[in-house]
Short mmCIF file of C-alpha atoms in Angstrom, two decimals:
data_model
loop_
_atom_site.label_atom_id
_atom_site.label_comp_id
_atom_site.label_asym_id
_atom_site.label_seq_id
_atom_site.Cartn_x
_atom_site.Cartn_y
_atom_site.Cartn_z
CA MET H 1 0.52 -2.21 16.42
CA GLU H 2 1.21 -5.82 15.71
CA TYR H 3 3.77 -7.75 17.65
CA LEU H 4 6.36 -10.03 16.14
CA ASN H 5 8.19 -12.11 18.74
CA GLY H 6 7.04 -9.68 21.44
CA VAL H 7 8.37 -6.61 19.61
CA THR H 8 6.12 -3.80 18.37
CA THR H 9 6.44 -3.46 14.60
CA PRO H 10 6.57 0.09 13.26
CA ARG H 11 3.72 1.35 11.10
CA LEU H 12 4.62 2.94 7.78
CA LEU H 13 2.83 6.29 7.73
CA PRO H 14 1.15 7.63 4.58
CA TRP H 15 3.53 10.59 4.33
CA PRO H 16 7.31 10.83 3.93
CA THR H 17 9.75 12.67 6.18
CA PRO H 18 10.82 16.18 5.09
CA GLU H 19 13.83 14.48 3.44
CA GLY H 20 11.49 12.24 1.41
CA LYS H 21 12.29 9.07 3.38
CA PRO H 22 9.70 6.66 4.80
CA CYS H 23 8.15 7.81 8.07
CA TYR H 24 7.20 5.28 10.76
CA LEU H 25 5.10 5.28 13.93
CA VAL H 26 5.75 2.99 16.88
CA THR H 27 2.88 2.85 19.37
CA ASP H 28 0.87 0.31 21.31
CA ASP H 29 -2.31 2.38 20.87
CA LYS H 30 -4.03 1.72 17.53
CA GLY H 31 -6.51 4.46 18.38
CA SER H 32 -3.91 7.13 19.10
CA ARG H 33 -4.36 10.57 17.60
CA LEU H 34 -1.53 10.02 15.11
CA SER H 35 -2.83 6.55 14.17
CA ARG H 36 -6.28 7.99 13.46
CA LEU H 37 -4.75 10.83 11.45
CA ALA H 38 -2.81 8.27 9.37
CA ASP H 39 -5.98 6.19 8.85
CA ASP H 40 -7.89 9.27 7.72
CA LEU H 41 -5.13 10.37 5.35
CA GLU H 42 -4.92 6.88 3.82
CA ALA H 43 -8.67 7.02 3.13
CA VAL H 44 -8.32 10.47 1.54
CA GLN H 45 -5.38 9.33 -0.59
CA LEU H 46 -7.27 6.30 -1.91
CA ALA H 47 -10.41 8.36 -2.62
CA THR H 48 -8.30 10.97 -4.41
CA GLY H 49 -6.73 8.21 -6.51
CA THR H 50 -10.19 7.02 -7.54
CA ASP H 51 -11.19 10.56 -8.53
CA VAL H 52 -7.97 11.21 -10.45
CA LEU H 53 -8.32 7.90 -12.28
CA GLY H 54 -11.80 8.85 -13.45
CA LEU H 55 -10.65 12.26 -14.67
CA ALA H 56 -7.53 10.84 -16.33
CA ARG H 57 -9.63 8.31 -18.22
CA GLN H 58 -11.67 11.16 -19.69
CA VAL H 59 -8.49 12.86 -20.90
CA LEU H 60 -7.00 9.64 -22.25
CA ASP H 61 -10.23 8.58 -23.97
CA ASP H 62 -10.26 11.80 -26.00
CA PRO H 63 -7.78 11.46 -28.89
CA ARG H 64 -7.79 15.26 -29.24
CA SER H 65 -6.59 15.88 -25.68
CA PRO H 66 -3.66 18.29 -25.71
CA TYR H 67 -0.23 16.96 -24.79
CA ALA H 68 -0.12 19.15 -21.66
CA GLU H 69 -3.37 17.62 -20.34
CA VAL H 70 -2.20 14.07 -21.02
CA ARG H 71 1.12 14.78 -19.31
CA TYR H 72 -0.61 16.40 -16.33
CA ALA H 73 -2.94 13.38 -16.01
CA GLY H 74 0.06 11.04 -16.11
CA ILE H 75 1.88 12.99 -13.41
CA ARG H 76 -1.19 12.99 -11.14
CA LEU H 77 -1.71 9.25 -11.75
CA ALA H 78 1.91 8.56 -10.79
CA GLU H 79 1.46 10.55 -7.57
CA CYS H 80 -1.72 8.65 -6.71
CA LEU H 81 -0.11 5.30 -7.50
CA THR H 82 2.80 6.19 -5.19
CA ASP H 83 0.33 6.97 -2.41
CA ALA H 84 -1.70 3.80 -3.03
CA LEU H 85 1.42 1.61 -3.00
CA ARG H 86 2.53 3.18 0.29
CA VAL H 87 -0.92 2.50 1.78
CA ALA H 88 -0.78 -1.11 0.55
CA GLU H 89 2.70 -1.59 2.00
CA SER H 90 1.62 -0.09 5.32
CA ARG H 91 -1.52 -2.20 5.56
CA GLY H 92 0.31 -5.33 4.47
CA GLY H 93 2.89 -4.73 7.19
CA ARG H 94 0.10 -4.63 9.76
CA LEU H 95 -1.46 -7.95 8.76
CA PRO H 96 -0.96 -10.67 11.33
CA VAL H 97 1.60 -13.28 10.39
CA ALA H 98 0.01 -16.72 10.14
CA ASP H 99 1.86 -19.52 11.88
CA THR H 100 1.17 -22.60 9.78
CA GLY H 101 3.36 -24.88 11.80
CA ASP H 102 4.55 -26.60 8.61
CA ASP H 103 6.85 -24.22 6.76
CA GLU H 104 7.85 -26.83 4.17
CA GLU H 105 4.37 -26.84 2.66
CA TYR H 106 4.35 -23.11 1.94
CA GLU H 107 6.29 -21.10 -0.62
CA GLY H 108 8.56 -18.35 0.76
CA GLY H 109 6.21 -15.93 2.44
CA HIS H 110 3.40 -15.95 -0.12
CA GLY H 111 1.24 -18.13 2.10
CA GLN H 112 0.10 -20.18 -0.87
CA PRO H 113 0.39 -23.94 -0.67
CA VAL H 114 2.57 -25.51 -3.32
CA PRO H 115 0.54 -28.10 -5.24
CA GLU H 116 2.30 -31.43 -5.52
CA GLY H 117 4.08 -31.88 -8.83
CA ARG H 118 3.16 -28.40 -10.04
CA GLY H 119 6.31 -26.46 -9.13
CA GLU H 120 6.19 -22.94 -7.79
CA PRO H 121 2.86 -21.14 -7.32
CA ARG H 122 2.23 -17.87 -9.09
CA PRO H 123 2.66 -14.78 -6.87
#
């Protein structure tokens, strides 16, 4: 777990609660059983997304694919995208926060320097 001002930040887990809400883990042990389970599930979710994308492309590349197959592919892609976005959010939340020392030079949390005379950087 990363610390922010001496406080352990919760890790977003790759599965929701039974009510469908985000599920978090607070621990000081990155190698805990639950942390390893979450790491393994994230890897499975991303690999599944890659597989589903390949299969969906086959369906979408065939102009004669039945509506039911196209719809099924879209539903599976949406599920995989949801999982991938949750993994990205979780991993992004675990990145260390850089202390630049000069907050005026950087644009609101993007960590990209603002070029002089060029306005806002692209996200």
